[in-house]
Short mmCIF file of C-alpha atoms in Angstrom, two decimals:
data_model
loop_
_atom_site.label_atom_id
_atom_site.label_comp_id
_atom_site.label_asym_id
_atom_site.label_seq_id
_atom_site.Cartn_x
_atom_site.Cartn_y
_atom_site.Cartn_z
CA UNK T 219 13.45 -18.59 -17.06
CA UNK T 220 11.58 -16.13 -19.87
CA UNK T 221 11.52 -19.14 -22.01
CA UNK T 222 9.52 -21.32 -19.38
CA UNK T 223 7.33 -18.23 -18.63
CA UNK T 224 6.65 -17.76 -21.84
CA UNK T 225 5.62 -21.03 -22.93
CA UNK T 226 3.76 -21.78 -19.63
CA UNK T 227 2.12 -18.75 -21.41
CA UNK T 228 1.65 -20.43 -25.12
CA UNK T 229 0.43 -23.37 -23.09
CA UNK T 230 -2.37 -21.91 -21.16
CA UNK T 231 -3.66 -19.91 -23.74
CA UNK T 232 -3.64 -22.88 -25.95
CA UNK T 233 -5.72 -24.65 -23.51
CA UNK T 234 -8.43 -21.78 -23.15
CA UNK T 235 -8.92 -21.91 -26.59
CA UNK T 236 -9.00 -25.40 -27.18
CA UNK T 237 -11.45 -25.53 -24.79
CA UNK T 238 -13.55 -23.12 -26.30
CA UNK T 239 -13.23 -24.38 -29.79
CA UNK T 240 -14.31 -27.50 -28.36
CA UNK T 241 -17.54 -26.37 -26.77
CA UNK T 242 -18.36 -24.88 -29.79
CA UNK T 243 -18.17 -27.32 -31.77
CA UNK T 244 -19.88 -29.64 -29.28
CA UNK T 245 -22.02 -27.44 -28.74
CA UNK T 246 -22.72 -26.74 -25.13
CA UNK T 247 -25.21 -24.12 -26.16
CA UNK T 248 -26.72 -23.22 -29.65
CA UNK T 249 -25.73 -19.65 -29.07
CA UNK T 250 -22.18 -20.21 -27.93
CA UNK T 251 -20.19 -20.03 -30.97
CA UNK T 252 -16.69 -21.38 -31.81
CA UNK T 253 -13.43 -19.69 -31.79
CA UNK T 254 -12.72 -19.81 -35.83
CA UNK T 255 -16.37 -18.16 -35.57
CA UNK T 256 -15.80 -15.40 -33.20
CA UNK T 257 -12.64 -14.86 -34.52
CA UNK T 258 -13.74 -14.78 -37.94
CA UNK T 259 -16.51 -11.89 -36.84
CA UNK T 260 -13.71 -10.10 -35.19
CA UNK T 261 -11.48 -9.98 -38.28
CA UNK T 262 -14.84 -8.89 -40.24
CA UNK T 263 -15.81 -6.25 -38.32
CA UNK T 264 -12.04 -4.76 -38.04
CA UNK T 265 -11.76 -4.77 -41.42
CA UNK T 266 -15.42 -2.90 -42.05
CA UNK T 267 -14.27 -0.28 -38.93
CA UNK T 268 -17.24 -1.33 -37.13
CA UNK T 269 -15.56 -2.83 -33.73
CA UNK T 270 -13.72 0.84 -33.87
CA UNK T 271 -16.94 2.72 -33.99
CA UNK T 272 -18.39 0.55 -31.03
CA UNK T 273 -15.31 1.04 -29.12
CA UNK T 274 -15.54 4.57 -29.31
CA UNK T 275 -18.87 5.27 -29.01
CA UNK T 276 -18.86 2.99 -25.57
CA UNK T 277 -15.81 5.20 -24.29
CA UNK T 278 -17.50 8.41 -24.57
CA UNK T 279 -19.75 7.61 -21.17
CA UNK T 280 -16.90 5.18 -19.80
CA UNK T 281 -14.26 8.15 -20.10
CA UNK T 282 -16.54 11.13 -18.63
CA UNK T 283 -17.55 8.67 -15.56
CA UNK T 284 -14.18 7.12 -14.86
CA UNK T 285 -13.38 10.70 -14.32
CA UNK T 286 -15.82 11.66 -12.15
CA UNK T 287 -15.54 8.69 -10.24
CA UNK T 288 -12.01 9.27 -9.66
CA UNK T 289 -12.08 12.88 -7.82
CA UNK T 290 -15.34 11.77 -6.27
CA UNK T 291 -14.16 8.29 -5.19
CA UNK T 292 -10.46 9.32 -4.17
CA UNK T 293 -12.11 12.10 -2.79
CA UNK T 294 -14.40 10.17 -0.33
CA UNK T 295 -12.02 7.39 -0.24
CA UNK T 296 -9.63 10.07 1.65
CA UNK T 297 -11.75 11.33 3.94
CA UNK T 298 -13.39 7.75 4.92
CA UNK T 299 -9.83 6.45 5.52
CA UNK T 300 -8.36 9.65 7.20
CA UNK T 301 -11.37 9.66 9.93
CA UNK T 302 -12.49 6.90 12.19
CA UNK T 303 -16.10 8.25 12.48
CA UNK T 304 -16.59 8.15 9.08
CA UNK T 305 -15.41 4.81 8.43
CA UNK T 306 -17.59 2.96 10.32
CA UNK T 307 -20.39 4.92 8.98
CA UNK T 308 -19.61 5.19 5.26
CA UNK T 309 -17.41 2.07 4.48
CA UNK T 310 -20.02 -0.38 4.69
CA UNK T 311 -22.18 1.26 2.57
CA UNK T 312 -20.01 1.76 -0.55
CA UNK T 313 -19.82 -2.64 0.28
CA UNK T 314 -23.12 -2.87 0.03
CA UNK T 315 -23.16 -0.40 -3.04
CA UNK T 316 -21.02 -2.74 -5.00
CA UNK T 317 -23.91 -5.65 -5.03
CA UNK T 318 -27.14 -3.75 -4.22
CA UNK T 319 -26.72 -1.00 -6.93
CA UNK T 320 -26.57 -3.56 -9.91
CA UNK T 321 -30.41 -4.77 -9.84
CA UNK T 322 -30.98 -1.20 -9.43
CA UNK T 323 -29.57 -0.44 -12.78
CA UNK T 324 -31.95 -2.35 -14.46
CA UNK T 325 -34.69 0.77 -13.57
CA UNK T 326 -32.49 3.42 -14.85
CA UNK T 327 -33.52 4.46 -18.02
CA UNK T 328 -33.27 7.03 -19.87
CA UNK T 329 -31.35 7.63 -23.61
CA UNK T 330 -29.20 10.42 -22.55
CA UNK T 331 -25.62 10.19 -22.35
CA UNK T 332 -26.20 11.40 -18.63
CA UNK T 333 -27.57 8.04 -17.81
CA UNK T 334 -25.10 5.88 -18.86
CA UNK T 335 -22.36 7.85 -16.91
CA UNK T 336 -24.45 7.05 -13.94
CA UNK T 337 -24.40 3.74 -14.80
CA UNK T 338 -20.33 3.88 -15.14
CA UNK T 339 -20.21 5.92 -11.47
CA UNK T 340 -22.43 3.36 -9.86
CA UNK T 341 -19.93 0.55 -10.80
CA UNK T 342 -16.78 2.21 -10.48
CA UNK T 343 -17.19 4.61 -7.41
CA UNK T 344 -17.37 1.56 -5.05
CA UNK T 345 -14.39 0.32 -5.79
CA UNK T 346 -12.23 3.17 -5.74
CA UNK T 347 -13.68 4.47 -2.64
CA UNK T 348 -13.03 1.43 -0.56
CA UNK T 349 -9.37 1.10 -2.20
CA UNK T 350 -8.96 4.21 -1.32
CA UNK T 351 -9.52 4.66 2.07
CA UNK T 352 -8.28 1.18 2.53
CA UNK T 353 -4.39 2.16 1.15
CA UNK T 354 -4.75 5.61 3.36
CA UNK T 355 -5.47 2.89 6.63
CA UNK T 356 -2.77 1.02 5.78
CA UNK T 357 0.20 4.47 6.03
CA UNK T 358 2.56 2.51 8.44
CA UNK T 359 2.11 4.27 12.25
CA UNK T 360 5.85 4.84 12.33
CA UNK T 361 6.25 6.98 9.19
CA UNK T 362 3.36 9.21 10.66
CA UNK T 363 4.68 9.15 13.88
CA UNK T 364 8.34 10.09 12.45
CA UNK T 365 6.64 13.23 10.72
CA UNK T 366 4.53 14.04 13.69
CA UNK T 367 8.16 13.72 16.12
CA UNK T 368 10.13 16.13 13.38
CA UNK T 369 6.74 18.99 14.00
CA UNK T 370 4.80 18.34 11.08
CA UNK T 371 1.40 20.33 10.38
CA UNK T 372 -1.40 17.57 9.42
CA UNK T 373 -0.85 18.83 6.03
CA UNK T 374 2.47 17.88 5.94
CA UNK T 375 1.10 15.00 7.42
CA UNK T 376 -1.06 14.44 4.35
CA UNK T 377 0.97 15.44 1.70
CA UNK T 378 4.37 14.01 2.42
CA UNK T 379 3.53 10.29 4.24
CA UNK T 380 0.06 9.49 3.65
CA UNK T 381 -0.68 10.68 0.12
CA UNK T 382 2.80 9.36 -0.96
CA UNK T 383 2.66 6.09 1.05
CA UNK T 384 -1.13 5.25 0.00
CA UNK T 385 -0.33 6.01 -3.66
CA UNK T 386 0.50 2.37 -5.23
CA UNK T 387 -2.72 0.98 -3.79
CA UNK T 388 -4.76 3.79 -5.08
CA UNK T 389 -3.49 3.71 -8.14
CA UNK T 390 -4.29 -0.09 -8.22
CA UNK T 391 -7.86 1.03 -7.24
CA UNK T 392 -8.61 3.09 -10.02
CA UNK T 393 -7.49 0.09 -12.35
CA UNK T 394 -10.25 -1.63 -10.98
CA UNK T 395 -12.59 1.11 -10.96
CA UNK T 396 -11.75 1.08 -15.06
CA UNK T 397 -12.99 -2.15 -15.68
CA UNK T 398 -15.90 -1.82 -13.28
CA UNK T 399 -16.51 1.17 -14.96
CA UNK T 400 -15.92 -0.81 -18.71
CA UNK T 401 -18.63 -3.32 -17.24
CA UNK T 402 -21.13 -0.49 -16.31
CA UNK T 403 -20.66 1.21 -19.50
CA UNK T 404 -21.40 -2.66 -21.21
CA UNK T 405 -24.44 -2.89 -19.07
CA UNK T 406 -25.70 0.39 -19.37
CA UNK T 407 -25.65 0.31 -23.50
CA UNK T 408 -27.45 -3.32 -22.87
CA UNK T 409 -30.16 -2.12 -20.34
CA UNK T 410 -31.21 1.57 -21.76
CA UNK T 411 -29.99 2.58 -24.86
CA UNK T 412 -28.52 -0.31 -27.75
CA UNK T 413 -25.26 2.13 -28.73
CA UNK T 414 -21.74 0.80 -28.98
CA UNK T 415 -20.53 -2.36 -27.63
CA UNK T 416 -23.61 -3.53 -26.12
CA UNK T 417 -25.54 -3.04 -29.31
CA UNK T 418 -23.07 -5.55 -31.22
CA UNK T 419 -23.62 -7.49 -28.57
CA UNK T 420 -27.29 -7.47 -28.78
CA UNK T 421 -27.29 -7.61 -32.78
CA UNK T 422 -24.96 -10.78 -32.52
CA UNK T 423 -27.26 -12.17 -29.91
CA UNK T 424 -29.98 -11.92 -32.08
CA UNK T 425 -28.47 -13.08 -35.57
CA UNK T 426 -27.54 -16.66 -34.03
CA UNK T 427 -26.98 -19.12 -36.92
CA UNK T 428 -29.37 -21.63 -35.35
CA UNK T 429 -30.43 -24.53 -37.96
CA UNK T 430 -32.93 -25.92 -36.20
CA UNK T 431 -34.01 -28.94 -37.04
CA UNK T 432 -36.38 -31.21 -35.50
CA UNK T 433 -38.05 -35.06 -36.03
CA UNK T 434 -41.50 -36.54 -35.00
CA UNK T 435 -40.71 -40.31 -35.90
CA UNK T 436 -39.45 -40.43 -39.36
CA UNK T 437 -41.29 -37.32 -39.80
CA UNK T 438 -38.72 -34.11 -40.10
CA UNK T 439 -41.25 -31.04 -39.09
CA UNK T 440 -37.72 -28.78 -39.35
CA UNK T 441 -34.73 -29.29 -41.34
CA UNK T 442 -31.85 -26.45 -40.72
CA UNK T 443 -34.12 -23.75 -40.25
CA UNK T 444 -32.51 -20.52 -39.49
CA UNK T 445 -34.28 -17.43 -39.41
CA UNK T 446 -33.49 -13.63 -37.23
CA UNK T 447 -35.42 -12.23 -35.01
CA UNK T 448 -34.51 -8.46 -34.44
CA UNK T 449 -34.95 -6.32 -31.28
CA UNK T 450 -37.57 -3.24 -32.27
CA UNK T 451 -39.25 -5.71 -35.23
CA UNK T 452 -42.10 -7.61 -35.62
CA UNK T 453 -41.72 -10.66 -37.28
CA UNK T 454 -44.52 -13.16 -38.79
CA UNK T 455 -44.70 -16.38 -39.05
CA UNK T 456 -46.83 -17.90 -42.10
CA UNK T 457 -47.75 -20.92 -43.62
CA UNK T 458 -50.78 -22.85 -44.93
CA UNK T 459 -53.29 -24.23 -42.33
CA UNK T 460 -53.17 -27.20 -40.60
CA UNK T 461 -48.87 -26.50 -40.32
CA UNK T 462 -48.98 -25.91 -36.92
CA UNK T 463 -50.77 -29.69 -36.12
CA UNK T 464 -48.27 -32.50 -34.78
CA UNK T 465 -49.48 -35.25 -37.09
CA UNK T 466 -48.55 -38.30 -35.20
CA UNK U 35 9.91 -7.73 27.19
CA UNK U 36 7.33 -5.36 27.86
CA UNK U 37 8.21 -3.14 30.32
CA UNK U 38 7.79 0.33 29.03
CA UNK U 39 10.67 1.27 27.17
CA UNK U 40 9.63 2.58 24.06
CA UNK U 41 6.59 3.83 25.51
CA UNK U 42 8.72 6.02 28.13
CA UNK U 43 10.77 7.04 25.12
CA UNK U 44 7.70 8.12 23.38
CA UNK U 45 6.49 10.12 26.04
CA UNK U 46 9.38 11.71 26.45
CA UNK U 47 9.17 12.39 22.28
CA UNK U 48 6.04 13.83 22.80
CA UNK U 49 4.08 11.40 20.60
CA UNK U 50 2.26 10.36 23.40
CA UNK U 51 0.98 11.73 26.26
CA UNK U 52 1.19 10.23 30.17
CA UNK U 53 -1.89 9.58 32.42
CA UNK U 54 0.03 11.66 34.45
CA UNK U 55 3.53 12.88 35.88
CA UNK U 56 5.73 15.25 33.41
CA UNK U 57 8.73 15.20 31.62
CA UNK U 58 11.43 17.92 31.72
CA UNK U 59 14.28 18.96 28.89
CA UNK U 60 16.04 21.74 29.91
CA UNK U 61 13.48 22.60 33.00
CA UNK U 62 11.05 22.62 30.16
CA UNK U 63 7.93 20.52 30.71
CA UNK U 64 7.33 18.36 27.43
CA UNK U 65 3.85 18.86 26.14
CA UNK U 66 4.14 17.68 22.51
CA UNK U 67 7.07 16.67 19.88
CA UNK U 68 9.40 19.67 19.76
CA UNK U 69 12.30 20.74 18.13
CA UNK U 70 14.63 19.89 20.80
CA UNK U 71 14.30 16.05 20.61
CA UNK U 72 14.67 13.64 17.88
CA UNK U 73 13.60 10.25 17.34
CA UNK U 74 15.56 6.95 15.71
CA UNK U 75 12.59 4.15 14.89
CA UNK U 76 13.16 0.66 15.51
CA UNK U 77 11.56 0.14 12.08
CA UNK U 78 13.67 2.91 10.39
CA UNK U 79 10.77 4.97 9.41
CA UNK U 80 12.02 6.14 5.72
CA UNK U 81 10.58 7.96 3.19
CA UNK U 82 10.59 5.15 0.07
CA UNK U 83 9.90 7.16 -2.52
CA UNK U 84 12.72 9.76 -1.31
CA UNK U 85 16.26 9.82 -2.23
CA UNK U 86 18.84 9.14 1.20
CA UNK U 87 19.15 13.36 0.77
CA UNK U 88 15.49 13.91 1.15
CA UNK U 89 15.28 11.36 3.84
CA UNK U 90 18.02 13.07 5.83
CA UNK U 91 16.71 17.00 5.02
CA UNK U 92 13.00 15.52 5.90
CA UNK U 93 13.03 16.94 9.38
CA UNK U 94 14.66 20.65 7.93
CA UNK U 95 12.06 20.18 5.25
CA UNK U 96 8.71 20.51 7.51
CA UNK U 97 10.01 23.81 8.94
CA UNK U 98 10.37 25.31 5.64
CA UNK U 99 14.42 25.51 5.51
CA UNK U 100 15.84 26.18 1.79
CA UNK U 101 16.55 23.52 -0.15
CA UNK U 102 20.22 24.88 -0.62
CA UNK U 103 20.26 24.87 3.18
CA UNK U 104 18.97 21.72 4.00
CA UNK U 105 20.85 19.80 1.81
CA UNK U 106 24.38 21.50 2.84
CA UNK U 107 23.41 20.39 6.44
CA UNK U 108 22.12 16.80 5.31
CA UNK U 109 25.43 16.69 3.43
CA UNK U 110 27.34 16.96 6.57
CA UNK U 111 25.82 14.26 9.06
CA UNK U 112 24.72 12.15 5.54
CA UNK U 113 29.22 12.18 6.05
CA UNK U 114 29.47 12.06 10.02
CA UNK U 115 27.59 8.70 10.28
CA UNK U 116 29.19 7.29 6.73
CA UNK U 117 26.45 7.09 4.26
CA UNK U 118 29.27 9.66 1.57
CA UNK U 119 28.02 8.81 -1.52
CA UNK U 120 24.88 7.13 -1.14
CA UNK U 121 23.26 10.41 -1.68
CA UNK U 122 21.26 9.88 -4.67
CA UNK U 123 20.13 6.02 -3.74
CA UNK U 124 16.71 5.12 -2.81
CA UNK U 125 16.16 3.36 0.93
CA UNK U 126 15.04 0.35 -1.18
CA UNK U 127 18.60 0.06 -2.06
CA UNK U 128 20.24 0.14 0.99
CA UNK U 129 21.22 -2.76 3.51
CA UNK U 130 19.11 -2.67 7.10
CA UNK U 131 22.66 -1.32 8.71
CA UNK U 132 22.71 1.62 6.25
CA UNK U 133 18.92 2.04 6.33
CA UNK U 134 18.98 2.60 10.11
CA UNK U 135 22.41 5.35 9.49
CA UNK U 136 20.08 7.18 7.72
CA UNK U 137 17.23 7.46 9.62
CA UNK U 138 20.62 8.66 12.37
CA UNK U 139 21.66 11.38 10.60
CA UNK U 140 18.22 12.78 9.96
CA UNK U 141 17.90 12.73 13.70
CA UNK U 142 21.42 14.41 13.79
CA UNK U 143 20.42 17.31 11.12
CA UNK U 144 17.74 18.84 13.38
CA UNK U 145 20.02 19.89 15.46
CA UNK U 146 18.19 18.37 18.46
CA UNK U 147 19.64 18.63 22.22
CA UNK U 148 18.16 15.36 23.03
CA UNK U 149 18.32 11.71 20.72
CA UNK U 150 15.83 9.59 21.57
CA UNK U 151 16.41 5.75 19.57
CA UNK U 152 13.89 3.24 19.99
CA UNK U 153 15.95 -0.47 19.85
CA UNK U 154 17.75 1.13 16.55
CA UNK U 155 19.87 -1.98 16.11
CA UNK U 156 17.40 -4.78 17.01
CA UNK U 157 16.47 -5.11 12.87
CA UNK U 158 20.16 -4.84 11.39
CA UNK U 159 22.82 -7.70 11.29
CA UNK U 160 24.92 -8.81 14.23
CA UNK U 161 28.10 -7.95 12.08
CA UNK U 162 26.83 -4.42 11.38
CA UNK U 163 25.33 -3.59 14.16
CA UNK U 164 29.21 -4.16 16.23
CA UNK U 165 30.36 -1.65 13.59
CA UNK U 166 27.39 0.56 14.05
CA UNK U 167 27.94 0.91 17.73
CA UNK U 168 31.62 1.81 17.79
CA UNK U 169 30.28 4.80 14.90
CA UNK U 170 28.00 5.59 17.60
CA UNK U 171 30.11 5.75 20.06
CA UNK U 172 32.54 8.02 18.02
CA UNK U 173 29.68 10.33 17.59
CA UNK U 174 28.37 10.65 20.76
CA UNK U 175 31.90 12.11 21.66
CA UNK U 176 31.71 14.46 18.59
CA UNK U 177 27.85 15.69 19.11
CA UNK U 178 28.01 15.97 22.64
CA UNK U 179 24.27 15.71 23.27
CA UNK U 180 21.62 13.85 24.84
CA UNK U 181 21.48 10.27 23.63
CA UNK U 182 18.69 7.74 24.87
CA UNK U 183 18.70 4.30 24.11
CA UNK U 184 16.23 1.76 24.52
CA UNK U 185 17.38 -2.01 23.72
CA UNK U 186 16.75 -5.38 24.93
CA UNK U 187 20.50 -6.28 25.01
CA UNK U 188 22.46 -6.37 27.84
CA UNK U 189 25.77 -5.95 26.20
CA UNK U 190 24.69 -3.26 24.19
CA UNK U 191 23.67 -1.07 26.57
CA UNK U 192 26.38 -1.64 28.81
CA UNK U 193 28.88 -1.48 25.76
CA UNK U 194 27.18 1.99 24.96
CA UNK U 195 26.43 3.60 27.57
CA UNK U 196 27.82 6.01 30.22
CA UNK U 197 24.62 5.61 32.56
CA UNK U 198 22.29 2.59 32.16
CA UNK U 199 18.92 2.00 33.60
CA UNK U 200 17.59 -1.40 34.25
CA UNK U 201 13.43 -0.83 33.90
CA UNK U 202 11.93 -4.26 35.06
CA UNK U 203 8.42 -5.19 34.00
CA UNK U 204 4.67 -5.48 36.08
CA UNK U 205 4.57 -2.59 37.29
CA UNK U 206 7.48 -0.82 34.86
CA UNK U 207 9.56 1.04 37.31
CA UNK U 208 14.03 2.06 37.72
CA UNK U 209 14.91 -1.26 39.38
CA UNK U 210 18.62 -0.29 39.43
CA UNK U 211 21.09 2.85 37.61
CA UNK U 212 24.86 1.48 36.69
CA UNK U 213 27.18 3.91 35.71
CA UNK U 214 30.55 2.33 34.44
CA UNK U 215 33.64 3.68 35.77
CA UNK U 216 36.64 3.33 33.84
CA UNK U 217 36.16 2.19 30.23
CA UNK U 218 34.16 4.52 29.09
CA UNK U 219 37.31 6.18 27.75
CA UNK U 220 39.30 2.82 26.48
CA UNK U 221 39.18 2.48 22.54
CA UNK U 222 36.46 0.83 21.27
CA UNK U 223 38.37 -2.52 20.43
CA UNK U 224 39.51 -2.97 24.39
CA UNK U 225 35.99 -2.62 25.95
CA UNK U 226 34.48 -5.95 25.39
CA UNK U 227 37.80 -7.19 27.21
CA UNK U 228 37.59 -4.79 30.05
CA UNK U 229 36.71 -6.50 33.89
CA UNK U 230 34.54 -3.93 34.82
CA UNK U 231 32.57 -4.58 31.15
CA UNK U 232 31.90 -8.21 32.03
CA UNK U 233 31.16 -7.92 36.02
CA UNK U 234 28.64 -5.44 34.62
CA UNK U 235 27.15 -7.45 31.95
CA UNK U 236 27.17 -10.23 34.34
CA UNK U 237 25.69 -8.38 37.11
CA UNK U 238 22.73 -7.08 34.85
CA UNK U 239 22.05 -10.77 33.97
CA UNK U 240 21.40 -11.62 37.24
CA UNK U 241 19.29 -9.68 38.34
CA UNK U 242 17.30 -10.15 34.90
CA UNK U 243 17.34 -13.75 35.39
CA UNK U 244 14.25 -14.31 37.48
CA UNK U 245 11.70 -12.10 35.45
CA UNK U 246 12.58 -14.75 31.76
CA UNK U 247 10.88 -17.10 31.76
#
């Protein structure tokens, strides 16, 4: 059985990056690179410490707003899910939070670290709000019942059945709020400040080996021209007159 | 079938509350769950993430008894209803028979005048639950309190039980009170032979009959 999982496991990961070696080397897009590429960049920037660097200065904002976003979101998660008012009221708009927040994030600026942990809340809180209250929902009526038949205070109530019974699922929620929060931080170091992840991102964006080449007739106006454009720098372009006429 | 059972039992739990009439324990009028009446769930109602001991001292727990306490008493119906040993196991990894003992003895271990257990057999094996109900008879005789039972079977309740009412459905109301006569006292083993067992079962039936469709 562990041998068939495991190479069911070989297999599909073979096939993913087959595929992408493949469109690559197609290519489906001049800026899509292959997998010996991307690979090869990987290895390079391990071995310089740069990826490291990123990593870390991307986790600074992640780490401070995956913790506020925990109390906060378990916080209101609990009291959405422990009170039928509330839920009717406040569920639906952490749902629309989730996908009406994110063209919002495109206005927030700022180069603060404040910012960016806003950005991290934004994605995150959603999720572990709704999870939350969700998993407290879901307590099974007879365990709260049982407690409430053996004279249980509410706080019993709430610390012995729900909080127990509702812990796998929010535990699985804040999982999720992680990588929403890992996708927030991404998109905040791509939209205000270029630190971190999203500035290798950016760099590598803007270093594409291109060789562009191009033909009018028998006439090659490019051959394998490559040339970076950087984000923040002006860049010329200069040649005799006339160079810019199609002469055909 | 819908006729009111385990909401009557639940009423009389205190879990929920009638439109109107009352229920007396002890010339008491029941307002709310109370001390003096405990509750078996169809669905067993267990702690997961407890140990059986926990499970069973649950009910001594809420009040606040020590630990030391609580435990020695858990100890002692954990033994009565023959869970010895299982102690330390999780509910997880327990049978549904053995699930449904333990959610008896922490009934038991309050100390309650009055049982209340809502179909407690109708999720465990056929096999088990014919052992379960001899146990229970056994410990009815030992406890000496107030057991109600609510089940669907017809045999069951007239193999357990000293009184039985028949509740028929639309509008839920008494249709009829049995109370067996003589083998009540017979060993367990000889009552599903006794004449009186069978005219009774048999009796029941009929006047069941009509509301199945």
């Amino acid at each position: 059985m562990i041998t068939r999982s495991l190479s069911l496991r070989l297999l599909s990961a073979l096939v993913v990056f087959g595929a992408w070696e493949i469109a690559g080397r197609v290519p489906v897009s001049y800026a899509f690179p292959t997998l010996l590429e991307s690979m090869t960049a990987m290895v390079r920037m391990t071995v310089d410490g740069s990826i490291f660097e990123a990593c870390a200065e991307t986790l600074r904002p992640l780490a401070i707003g995956v913790l506020i976003s925990t109390i906060l979101g378990s916080g209101i998660g609990l009291w959405i899910g422990l009170s039928a008012r509330f839920e009717w009221l406040f569920a639906p708009i952490f749902v629309v939070m989730q996908a009406a927040l994110i063209p919002i994030l495109v206005m927030v600026y700022g180069i603060c670290l404040t910012s960016k942990v806003f950005v991290v809340c934004i994605m995150a809180i959603p999720v572990i709000v709704l999870n939350t209250a969700a998993a407290v929902r879901n307590t099974p009526a007879s365990l709260k019942e049982m407690a409430t038949s053996f004279l249980a205070r509410d706080r019993d109530v709430l610390l012995k059945i729900i909080l127990p019974a509702a812990s796998p699922m929010i535990f699985s929620g804040l999982r999720l709020g992680v990588s929403a929060g890992f996708i927030g931080a991404i998109l905040s170091e791509l939209k205000i400040t270029l630190t971190g992840v999203g500035d290798i991102i950016t760099y590598s964006r803007s270093i594409a080996d291109s060789n562009v080449s191009k033909t009018y007739g028998d006439v090659q106006a490019l051959k394998e021209l490559s040339l970076e454009f950087s984000r923040g720098e002006l860049t010329s372009l200069l040649g005799p007159w006339g160079a810019a006429r199609p002469r055909c | 079938m819908g006729c009111g059972k385990t909401t009557l039992l639940k009423i009389i739990a205190g879990v929920l509350s009638a439109d109107s009439g009352k229920v007396e324990v002890n010339g008491q009028t029941v307002t709310g769950p109370g001390p003096d009446r405990s509750f078996v769930f169809q669905d067993f109602a267990l702690l997961l993430w407890v140990s059986v001991i926990r499970n069973v001292a649950f009910g001594l727990e809420l009040p606040g008894v020590a630990k030391f306490e609580r435990e020695a008493i858990a100890q002692k119906y954990i033994r009565e209803v023959g869970l010895a040993g299982f102690e330390a196991k999780f509910p997880h990894q327990l049978s549904g028979g053995t699930r449904q003992r333990v959610g008896l003895a922490r009934a038991l271990s309050v100390n309650a005048q009055v049982l209340l257990l809502d179909e407690p057999f109708s999720a465990v094996d056929e096999q088990t639950r014919r052992k379960f109900k001899e146990d229970l008879l056994e410990l009815v005789k030992t406890e000496k309190e107030t057991f109600i039972f609510v089940t669907h079977s017809i045999e069951e309740a007239v193999y357990v039980s000293d009184q039985i009412a028949i509740l028929l459905p639309r509008p839920s109301r008494v249709s009829e009170i049995i109370r067996p006569a003589s083998f009540r006292d017979k060993s367990v083993d000889s009552i599903r032979r006794d004449p009186e067992y069978l005219d009774i079962v048999d009796r029941i039936w009929v006047s069941l009959r009509s509301y199945v469709e």
